[in-house]
PDB file of C-alpha atoms and ligand atoms in Angstrom:
ATOM      1  CA  UNK A   1      16.072 -21.520  -2.303  1.00 46.00           C
ATOM      2  CA  UNK A   2      16.683 -24.137   0.884  1.00 61.00           C
ATOM      3  CA  UNK A   3      15.456 -24.308   4.497  1.00 92.00           C
ATOM      4  CA  UNK A   4      15.644 -21.419   6.960  1.00 94.00           C
ATOM      5  CA  UNK A   5      17.991 -23.428   8.545  1.00 93.00           C
ATOM      6  CA  UNK A   6      20.109 -23.516   5.018  1.00 95.00           C
ATOM      7  CA  UNK A   7      19.136 -20.012   4.318  1.00 97.00           C
ATOM      8  CA  UNK A   8      20.875 -18.832   8.297  1.00 97.00           C
ATOM      9  CA  UNK A   9      24.544 -20.495   7.418  1.00 97.00           C
ATOM     10  CA  UNK A  10      24.431 -18.284   3.730  1.00 97.00           C
ATOM     11  CA  UNK A  11      22.796 -15.312   5.937  1.00 98.00           C
ATOM     12  CA  UNK A  12      26.323 -15.617   8.254  1.00 98.00           C
ATOM     13  CA  UNK A  13      28.818 -15.968   5.510  1.00 98.00           C
ATOM     14  CA  UNK A  14      27.459 -13.212   4.125  1.00 98.00           C
ATOM     15  CA  UNK A  15      28.260 -11.478   7.768  1.00 98.00           C
ATOM     16  CA  UNK A  16      31.656 -12.600   8.052  1.00 98.00           C
ATOM     17  CA  UNK A  17      32.880 -11.109   4.198  1.00 98.00           C
ATOM     18  CA  UNK A  18      31.521  -8.454   4.541  1.00 98.00           C
ATOM     19  CA  UNK A  19      33.468  -7.796   8.462  1.00 98.00           C
ATOM     20  CA  UNK A  20      36.068  -8.748   6.543  1.00 98.00           C
ATOM     21  CA  UNK A  21      36.276  -6.876   4.183  1.00 96.00           C
ATOM     22  CA  UNK A  22      36.026  -3.975   6.035  1.00 96.00           C
ATOM     23  CA  UNK A  23      38.825  -5.847   8.587  1.00 97.00           C
ATOM     24  CA  UNK A  24      35.899  -6.634  10.905  1.00 97.00           C
ATOM     25  CA  UNK A  25      35.922  -9.591  13.402  1.00 97.00           C
ATOM     26  CA  UNK A  26      33.140 -10.875  12.378  1.00 97.00           C
ATOM     27  CA  UNK A  27      32.342 -12.856  15.321  1.00 97.00           C
ATOM     28  CA  UNK A  28      32.085  -7.745  16.297  1.00 98.00           C
ATOM     29  CA  UNK A  29      28.921  -8.681  14.898  1.00 98.00           C
ATOM     30  CA  UNK A  30      25.515 -10.050  16.068  1.00 98.00           C
ATOM     31  CA  UNK A  31      22.892 -11.448  13.767  1.00 98.00           C
ATOM     32  CA  UNK A  32      19.247 -10.959  15.792  1.00 98.00           C
ATOM     33  CA  UNK A  33      17.044 -13.432  13.915  1.00 98.00           C
ATOM     34  CA  UNK A  34      13.768 -11.563  13.373  1.00 98.00           C
ATOM     35  CA  UNK A  35      10.682 -14.234  14.127  1.00 97.00           C
ATOM     36  CA  UNK A  36       8.274 -11.493  14.967  1.00 97.00           C
ATOM     37  CA  UNK A  37       5.686 -13.370  13.064  1.00 96.00           C
ATOM     38  CA  UNK A  38       6.623 -17.251  12.646  1.00 96.00           C
ATOM     39  CA  UNK A  39       5.992 -19.685  14.890  1.00 94.00           C
ATOM     40  CA  UNK A  40       7.615 -22.100  16.910  1.00 94.00           C
ATOM     41  CA  UNK A  41       7.110 -24.361  14.763  1.00 93.00           C
ATOM     42  CA  UNK A  42       9.492 -22.226  11.629  1.00 94.00           C
ATOM     43  CA  UNK A  43      11.535 -21.074  14.669  1.00 95.00           C
ATOM     44  CA  UNK A  44      12.993 -24.362  16.149  1.00 94.00           C
ATOM     45  CA  UNK A  45      15.144 -25.929  13.573  1.00 94.00           C
ATOM     46  CA  UNK A  46      16.761 -22.108  13.115  1.00 95.00           C
ATOM     47  CA  UNK A  47      17.740 -22.329  17.364  1.00 95.00           C
ATOM     48  CA  UNK A  48      18.499 -26.330  16.167  1.00 93.00           C
ATOM     49  CA  UNK A  49      20.994 -24.511  13.531  1.00 95.00           C
ATOM     50  CA  UNK A  50      22.889 -22.457  16.367  1.00 94.00           C
ATOM     51  CA  UNK A  51      21.201 -19.255  16.188  1.00 96.00           C
ATOM     52  CA  UNK A  52      21.152 -18.234  19.850  1.00 96.00           C
ATOM     53  CA  UNK A  53      19.826 -14.139  18.534  1.00 98.00           C
ATOM     54  CA  UNK A  54      16.575 -13.483  18.371  1.00 98.00           C
ATOM     55  CA  UNK A  55      14.247 -10.501  17.006  1.00 98.00           C
ATOM     56  CA  UNK A  56      10.319 -10.069  18.201  1.00 98.00           C
ATOM     57  CA  UNK A  57       8.125  -6.533  17.443  1.00 97.00           C
ATOM     58  CA  UNK A  58       4.883  -6.826  20.418  1.00 98.00           C
ATOM     59  CA  UNK A  59       5.543  -8.509  23.700  1.00 98.00           C
ATOM     60  CA  UNK A  60       1.494 -10.008  23.778  1.00 97.00           C
ATOM     61  CA  UNK A  61       3.357 -12.423  20.331  1.00 97.00           C
ATOM     62  CA  UNK A  62       7.002 -12.589  21.762  1.00 97.00           C
ATOM     63  CA  UNK A  63       5.677 -13.402  25.661  1.00 97.00           C
ATOM     64  CA  UNK A  64       3.150 -15.776  23.650  1.00 96.00           C
ATOM     65  CA  UNK A  65       5.489 -17.798  21.279  1.00 96.00           C
ATOM     66  CA  UNK A  66       9.175 -18.635  23.715  1.00 96.00           C
ATOM     67  CA  UNK A  67       9.100 -18.271  27.078  1.00 93.00           C
ATOM     68  CA  UNK A  68       8.202 -22.546  25.684  1.00 91.00           C
ATOM     69  CA  UNK A  69      10.522 -22.657  23.810  1.00 92.00           C
ATOM     70  CA  UNK A  70      13.183 -21.355  25.782  1.00 89.00           C
ATOM     71  CA  UNK A  71      13.002 -23.619  28.281  1.00 85.00           C
ATOM     72  CA  UNK A  72      13.533 -26.936  25.325  1.00 80.00           C
ATOM     73  CA  UNK A  73      16.379 -24.963  23.215  1.00 81.00           C
ATOM     74  CA  UNK A  74      18.667 -23.420  25.928  1.00 78.00           C
ATOM     75  CA  UNK A  75      19.847 -20.963  26.711  1.00 87.00           C
ATOM     76  CA  UNK A  76      18.574 -17.579  23.377  1.00 95.00           C
ATOM     77  CA  UNK A  77      18.208 -14.334  23.521  1.00 97.00           C
ATOM     78  CA  UNK A  78      15.395 -12.317  22.800  1.00 98.00           C
ATOM     79  CA  UNK A  79      15.795  -8.714  21.498  1.00 98.00           C
ATOM     80  CA  UNK A  80      12.833  -6.425  21.420  1.00 98.00           C
ATOM     81  CA  UNK A  81      12.601  -4.393  18.381  1.00 98.00           C
ATOM     82  CA  UNK A  82       9.252  -3.232  18.043  1.00 98.00           C
ATOM     83  CA  UNK A  83       7.429   0.079  19.337  1.00 97.00           C
ATOM     84  CA  UNK A  84       6.986  -0.419  23.581  1.00 98.00           C
ATOM     85  CA  UNK A  85       4.126   0.887  25.744  1.00 98.00           C
ATOM     86  CA  UNK A  86       5.641   2.382  28.563  1.00 97.00           C
ATOM     87  CA  UNK A  87       2.054   0.044  30.012  1.00 97.00           C
ATOM     88  CA  UNK A  88       4.076  -2.956  29.063  1.00 98.00           C
ATOM     89  CA  UNK A  89       8.064  -1.844  31.037  1.00 98.00           C
ATOM     90  CA  UNK A  90       7.555  -4.597  33.224  1.00 98.00           C
ATOM     91  CA  UNK A  91       6.667  -7.499  30.773  1.00 98.00           C
ATOM     92  CA  UNK A  92       9.506  -6.204  28.424  1.00 98.00           C
ATOM     93  CA  UNK A  93      12.309  -5.943  30.968  1.00 98.00           C
ATOM     94  CA  UNK A  94      11.010  -9.575  32.111  1.00 97.00           C
ATOM     95  CA  UNK A  95      11.439 -10.444  28.771  1.00 97.00           C
ATOM     96  CA  UNK A  96      13.027  -9.245  26.905  1.00 98.00           C
ATOM     97  CA  UNK A  97      17.961  -9.110  27.026  1.00 98.00           C
ATOM     98  CA  UNK A  98      18.216  -5.600  23.945  1.00 98.00           C
ATOM     99  CA  UNK A  99      15.167  -3.180  24.226  1.00 98.00           C
ATOM    100  CA  UNK A 100      16.020  -1.320  20.985  1.00 98.00           C
ATOM    101  CA  UNK A 101      13.526   1.202  21.024  1.00 98.00           C
ATOM    102  CA  UNK A 102      13.557   3.215  23.419  1.00 98.00           C
ATOM    103  CA  UNK A 103      12.649   6.675  22.494  1.00 98.00           C
ATOM    104  CA  UNK A 104      11.269   9.504  24.966  1.00 98.00           C
ATOM    105  CA  UNK A 105      11.338   9.884  28.778  1.00 98.00           C
ATOM    106  CA  UNK A 106       7.775   8.377  29.871  1.00 98.00           C
ATOM    107  CA  UNK A 107       9.703   4.425  28.785  1.00 98.00           C
ATOM    108  CA  UNK A 108      12.489   5.447  30.182  1.00 98.00           C
ATOM    109  CA  UNK A 109      11.508   6.600  33.025  1.00 98.00           C
ATOM    110  CA  UNK A 110       8.940   3.490  33.443  1.00 98.00           C
ATOM    111  CA  UNK A 111      11.495   0.691  31.976  1.00 98.00           C
ATOM    112  CA  UNK A 112      13.927   2.481  35.674  1.00 98.00           C
ATOM    113  CA  UNK A 113      11.636   1.321  37.471  1.00 98.00           C
ATOM    114  CA  UNK A 114      10.555  -1.766  36.448  1.00 98.00           C
ATOM    115  CA  UNK A 115      14.968  -1.963  36.225  1.00 98.00           C
ATOM    116  CA  UNK A 116      14.835  -1.278  39.238  1.00 97.00           C
ATOM    117  CA  UNK A 117      11.766  -3.627  41.058  1.00 97.00           C
ATOM    118  CA  UNK A 118      13.183  -6.148  39.109  1.00 96.00           C
ATOM    119  CA  UNK A 119      16.447  -5.934  39.637  1.00 95.00           C
ATOM    120  CA  UNK A 120      17.746  -7.068  35.614  1.00 96.00           C
ATOM    121  CA  UNK A 121      18.535  -4.434  33.374  1.00 97.00           C
ATOM    122  CA  UNK A 122      17.965  -5.552  29.620  1.00 98.00           C
ATOM    123  CA  UNK A 123      21.006  -3.814  27.086  1.00 98.00           C
ATOM    124  CA  UNK A 124      18.712  -0.717  26.565  1.00 98.00           C
ATOM    125  CA  UNK A 125      19.170   0.922  21.908  1.00 99.00           C
ATOM    126  CA  UNK A 126      17.523   4.316  21.843  1.00 98.00           C
ATOM    127  CA  UNK A 127      16.208   4.073  18.912  1.00 98.00           C
ATOM    128  CA  UNK A 128      17.180   7.447  16.489  1.00 98.00           C
ATOM    129  CA  UNK A 129      14.369   8.787  13.559  1.00 98.00           C
ATOM    130  CA  UNK A 130      17.150   9.825  10.463  1.00 98.00           C
ATOM    131  CA  UNK A 131      14.463   9.668   8.249  1.00 98.00           C
ATOM    132  CA  UNK A 132      13.074  12.547  10.652  1.00 97.00           C
ATOM    133  CA  UNK A 133       9.458  10.899   9.411  1.00 97.00           C
ATOM    134  CA  UNK A 134       6.015  11.519  11.050  1.00 95.00           C
ATOM    135  CA  UNK A 135       5.125   7.842  10.904  1.00 94.00           C
ATOM    136  CA  UNK A 136       7.980   6.351  12.516  1.00 95.00           C
ATOM    137  CA  UNK A 137       9.078   5.934  16.510  1.00 96.00           C
ATOM    138  CA  UNK A 138      12.634   7.859  17.678  1.00 98.00           C
ATOM    139  CA  UNK A 139      14.204  10.826  19.348  1.00 98.00           C
ATOM    140  CA  UNK A 140      15.086  13.224  16.364  1.00 98.00           C
ATOM    141  CA  UNK A 141      19.044  13.191  15.052  1.00 98.00           C
ATOM    142  CA  UNK A 142      19.504  16.506  16.696  1.00 98.00           C
ATOM    143  CA  UNK A 143      17.668  15.909  20.243  1.00 98.00           C
ATOM    144  CA  UNK A 144      19.811  12.708  20.720  1.00 98.00           C
ATOM    145  CA  UNK A 145      22.131  13.580  22.921  1.00 98.00           C
ATOM    146  CA  UNK A 146      20.295  16.074  25.085  1.00 98.00           C
ATOM    147  CA  UNK A 147      18.376  12.490  26.223  1.00 98.00           C
ATOM    148  CA  UNK A 148      20.392  10.328  26.128  1.00 98.00           C
ATOM    149  CA  UNK A 149      22.355  12.641  29.027  1.00 98.00           C
ATOM    150  CA  UNK A 150      18.956  12.176  30.371  1.00 98.00           C
ATOM    151  CA  UNK A 151      18.455   8.729  29.802  1.00 98.00           C
ATOM    152  CA  UNK A 152      21.975   8.544  31.756  1.00 98.00           C
ATOM    153  CA  UNK A 153      21.554  11.447  34.834  1.00 98.00           C
ATOM    154  CA  UNK A 154      18.134  11.938  35.398  1.00 98.00           C
ATOM    155  CA  UNK A 155      16.937   7.691  34.934  1.00 98.00           C
ATOM    156  CA  UNK A 156      20.251   6.486  36.195  1.00 98.00           C
ATOM    157  CA  UNK A 157      19.744   4.396  33.134  1.00 98.00           C
ATOM    158  CA  UNK A 158      22.957   2.846  31.044  1.00 98.00           C
ATOM    159  CA  UNK A 159      22.778   2.647  27.315  1.00 98.00           C
ATOM    160  CA  UNK A 160      24.213   0.474  24.929  1.00 98.00           C
ATOM    161  CA  UNK A 161      23.695   2.293  21.521  1.00 98.00           C
ATOM    162  CA  UNK A 162      21.471   3.243  18.628  1.00 98.00           C
ATOM    163  CA  UNK A 163      19.261   1.770  16.661  1.00 98.00           C
ATOM    164  CA  UNK A 164      18.161   2.572  13.801  1.00 98.00           C
ATOM    165  CA  UNK A 165      15.629   1.146  10.747  1.00 98.00           C
ATOM    166  CA  UNK A 166      15.671   4.300   7.295  1.00 98.00           C
ATOM    167  CA  UNK A 167      13.243   5.696   4.989  1.00 97.00           C
ATOM    168  CA  UNK A 168      12.173   1.870   3.460  1.00 95.00           C
ATOM    169  CA  UNK A 169      12.238   4.202  -0.819  1.00 94.00           C
ATOM    170  CA  UNK A 170      15.909   5.824   0.328  1.00 97.00           C
ATOM    171  CA  UNK A 171      19.715   5.058   0.072  1.00 98.00           C
ATOM    172  CA  UNK A 172      20.353   3.333   3.227  1.00 98.00           C
ATOM    173  CA  UNK A 173      23.770   4.440   3.478  1.00 98.00           C
ATOM    174  CA  UNK A 174      23.775   8.637   4.733  1.00 98.00           C
ATOM    175  CA  UNK A 175      21.198   7.322   7.551  1.00 98.00           C
ATOM    176  CA  UNK A 176      23.567   4.123   9.068  1.00 98.00           C
ATOM    177  CA  UNK A 177      26.987   6.932   8.421  1.00 98.00           C
ATOM    178  CA  UNK A 178      24.362   9.604  10.589  1.00 98.00           C
ATOM    179  CA  UNK A 179      23.483   6.656  13.010  1.00 98.00           C
ATOM    180  CA  UNK A 180      27.353   5.919  13.443  1.00 98.00           C
ATOM    181  CA  UNK A 181      28.490  10.410  14.047  1.00 98.00           C
ATOM    182  CA  UNK A 182      25.380   9.911  16.666  1.00 98.00           C
ATOM    183  CA  UNK A 183      26.254   7.019  18.537  1.00 98.00           C
ATOM    184  CA  UNK A 184      30.359   8.406  18.381  1.00 98.00           C
ATOM    185  CA  UNK A 185      30.018  11.814  19.397  1.00 97.00           C
ATOM    186  CA  UNK A 186      27.984  10.272  22.923  1.00 97.00           C
ATOM    187  CA  UNK A 187      30.535   7.420  23.482  1.00 97.00           C
ATOM    188  CA  UNK A 188      27.654   5.108  22.386  1.00 98.00           C
ATOM    189  CA  UNK A 189      29.467   1.264  20.960  1.00 96.00           C
ATOM    190  CA  UNK A 190      26.527  -0.351  20.167  1.00 98.00           C
ATOM    191  CA  UNK A 191      25.058   0.174  16.248  1.00 98.00           C
ATOM    192  CA  UNK A 192      21.564  -1.868  15.635  1.00 99.00           C
ATOM    193  CA  UNK A 193      21.244  -1.312  12.478  1.00 98.00           C
ATOM    194  CA  UNK A 194      20.527  -2.992   8.693  1.00 98.00           C
ATOM    195  CA  UNK A 195      17.473  -5.524   7.934  1.00 98.00           C
ATOM    196  CA  UNK A 196      17.622  -8.139   4.874  1.00 98.00           C
ATOM    197  CA  UNK A 197      18.242  -5.467   1.762  1.00 97.00           C
ATOM    198  CA  UNK A 198      20.948  -3.799   3.806  1.00 98.00           C
ATOM    199  CA  UNK A 199      22.664  -5.856   6.735  1.00 98.00           C
ATOM    200  CA  UNK A 200      26.328  -6.152   4.265  1.00 98.00           C
ATOM    201  CA  UNK A 201      25.803  -2.201   4.026  1.00 98.00           C
ATOM    202  CA  UNK A 202      25.696  -1.046   7.720  1.00 98.00           C
ATOM    203  CA  UNK A 203      28.224  -3.710   8.333  1.00 98.00           C
ATOM    204  CA  UNK A 204      30.183  -1.760   6.908  1.00 98.00           C
ATOM    205  CA  UNK A 205      29.335   1.428   8.586  1.00 98.00           C
ATOM    206  CA  UNK A 206      29.567  -0.239  11.681  1.00 98.00           C
ATOM    207  CA  UNK A 207      27.456  -2.176  12.953  1.00 98.00           C
ATOM    208  CA  UNK A 208      26.972  -4.739  16.147  1.00 98.00           C
ATOM    209  CA  UNK A 209      23.487  -5.765  15.732  1.00 98.00           C
ATOM    210  CA  UNK A 210      22.066  -6.884  12.214  1.00 98.00           C
ATOM    211  CA  UNK A 211      17.988  -7.724  12.425  1.00 98.00           C
ATOM    212  CA  UNK A 212      17.948  -9.765   9.886  1.00 98.00           C
ATOM    213  CA  UNK A 213      14.340 -10.954   8.689  1.00 98.00           C
ATOM    214  CA  UNK A 214      12.667 -12.531   5.847  1.00 97.00           C
ATOM    215  CA  UNK A 215      15.963 -13.169   4.608  1.00 97.00           C
ATOM    216  CA  UNK A 216      15.549 -15.854   6.708  1.00 97.00           C
ATOM    217  CA  UNK A 217      12.817 -17.140   7.835  1.00 96.00           C
ATOM    218  CA  UNK A 218      11.078 -16.397   4.696  1.00 94.00           C
ATOM    219  CA  UNK A 219       7.491 -14.182   3.508  1.00 89.00           C
ATOM    220  CA  UNK A 220       5.760 -12.812   6.545  1.00 87.00           C
ATOM    221  CA  UNK A 221       2.315 -12.774   6.372  1.00 72.00           C
ATOM    222  CA  UNK A 222       0.740  -9.464   5.925  1.00 70.00           C
ATOM    223  CA  UNK A 223       0.182  -8.664   9.777  1.00 62.00           C
ATOM    224  CA  UNK A 224      -4.166  -8.854   9.706  1.00 55.00           C
ATOM    225  CA  UNK A 225      -5.799  -5.552  11.437  1.00 48.00           C
TER     226      UNK A 225
HETATM  227  C1  PLP B   1      10.915  -6.566  10.793  1.00 94.26           C
HETATM  228  C2  PLP B   1      11.911  -5.627  11.129  1.00 94.26           C
HETATM  229  C3  PLP B   1      13.340  -6.472  10.579  1.00 94.26           C
HETATM  230  C4  PLP B   1      13.562  -6.791  10.042  1.00 94.26           C
HETATM  231  O1  PLP B   1      13.967  -6.822   8.804  1.00 94.26           O
HETATM  232  P1  PLP B   1      13.898  -7.999   7.613  1.00 94.26           P
HETATM  233  O2  PLP B   1      13.482  -6.640   6.461  1.00 94.26           O
HETATM  234  O3  PLP B   1      12.334  -8.824   7.052  1.00 94.26           O
HETATM  235  O4  PLP B   1      14.377  -8.521   7.687  1.00 94.26           O
HETATM  236  C5  PLP B   1      14.357  -4.876  11.351  1.00 94.26           C
HETATM  237  N1  PLP B   1      14.260  -4.390  12.352  1.00 94.26           N
HETATM  238  C6  PLP B   1      12.577  -3.787  13.098  1.00 94.26           C
HETATM  239  C7  PLP B   1      12.529  -3.063  13.079  1.00 94.26           C
HETATM  240  C8  PLP B   1      11.480  -5.005  11.495  1.00 94.26           C
HETATM  241  O5  PLP B   1      10.909  -4.606  12.419  1.00 94.26           O
END
């Protein structure tokens, strides 16, 4: 098993192998260590091991946890990978370097307003609901082109890429392939896809950002309601 820093090293090797296997430069894949639910004490050794990108899924949790960690650790980049309410857009723009869950016009408008106000522009990824799941956030695949155009033209947002979370009980490969196709169609280079169980498959299909949590930090305790 080993500790988190050791598991991080192993994940880095697997990412590099998956990239090289496709003739890709390993540095073209950004590893986002998903630290949601873990306390600062669990995160510090991973920062000390050189990890610079971290993912959180809740604004409130990240806002409490990261400012002191950042002060101590130096430059880290924070990625919001969970759903964002429009009324938390200001906090999200102030705290995060990338937001992976842009999925509706109201949120695009709120982010554009805060980016203008705070003069700070996180990288934005549009979340696509590739599995058409009712309970999942994200734009429908067939609406994605229209939504991206709306973000660009109506709200003046610069879009970095697309993000998806494939259905838990399905082969992720067709979902990764669909997301890569949508990115290509819309002239986007960023692809946020792949988690602990499937990041190598995602890299094979062009992932530029993989979001790996439990394979680094270990099992997450179930979230209490
Ligand atoms: C929790 C989470 C991850 C990490 O999942 P693991 O299976 O622990 O690697 C990745 N992406 C999103 C959107 C998440 O919420």
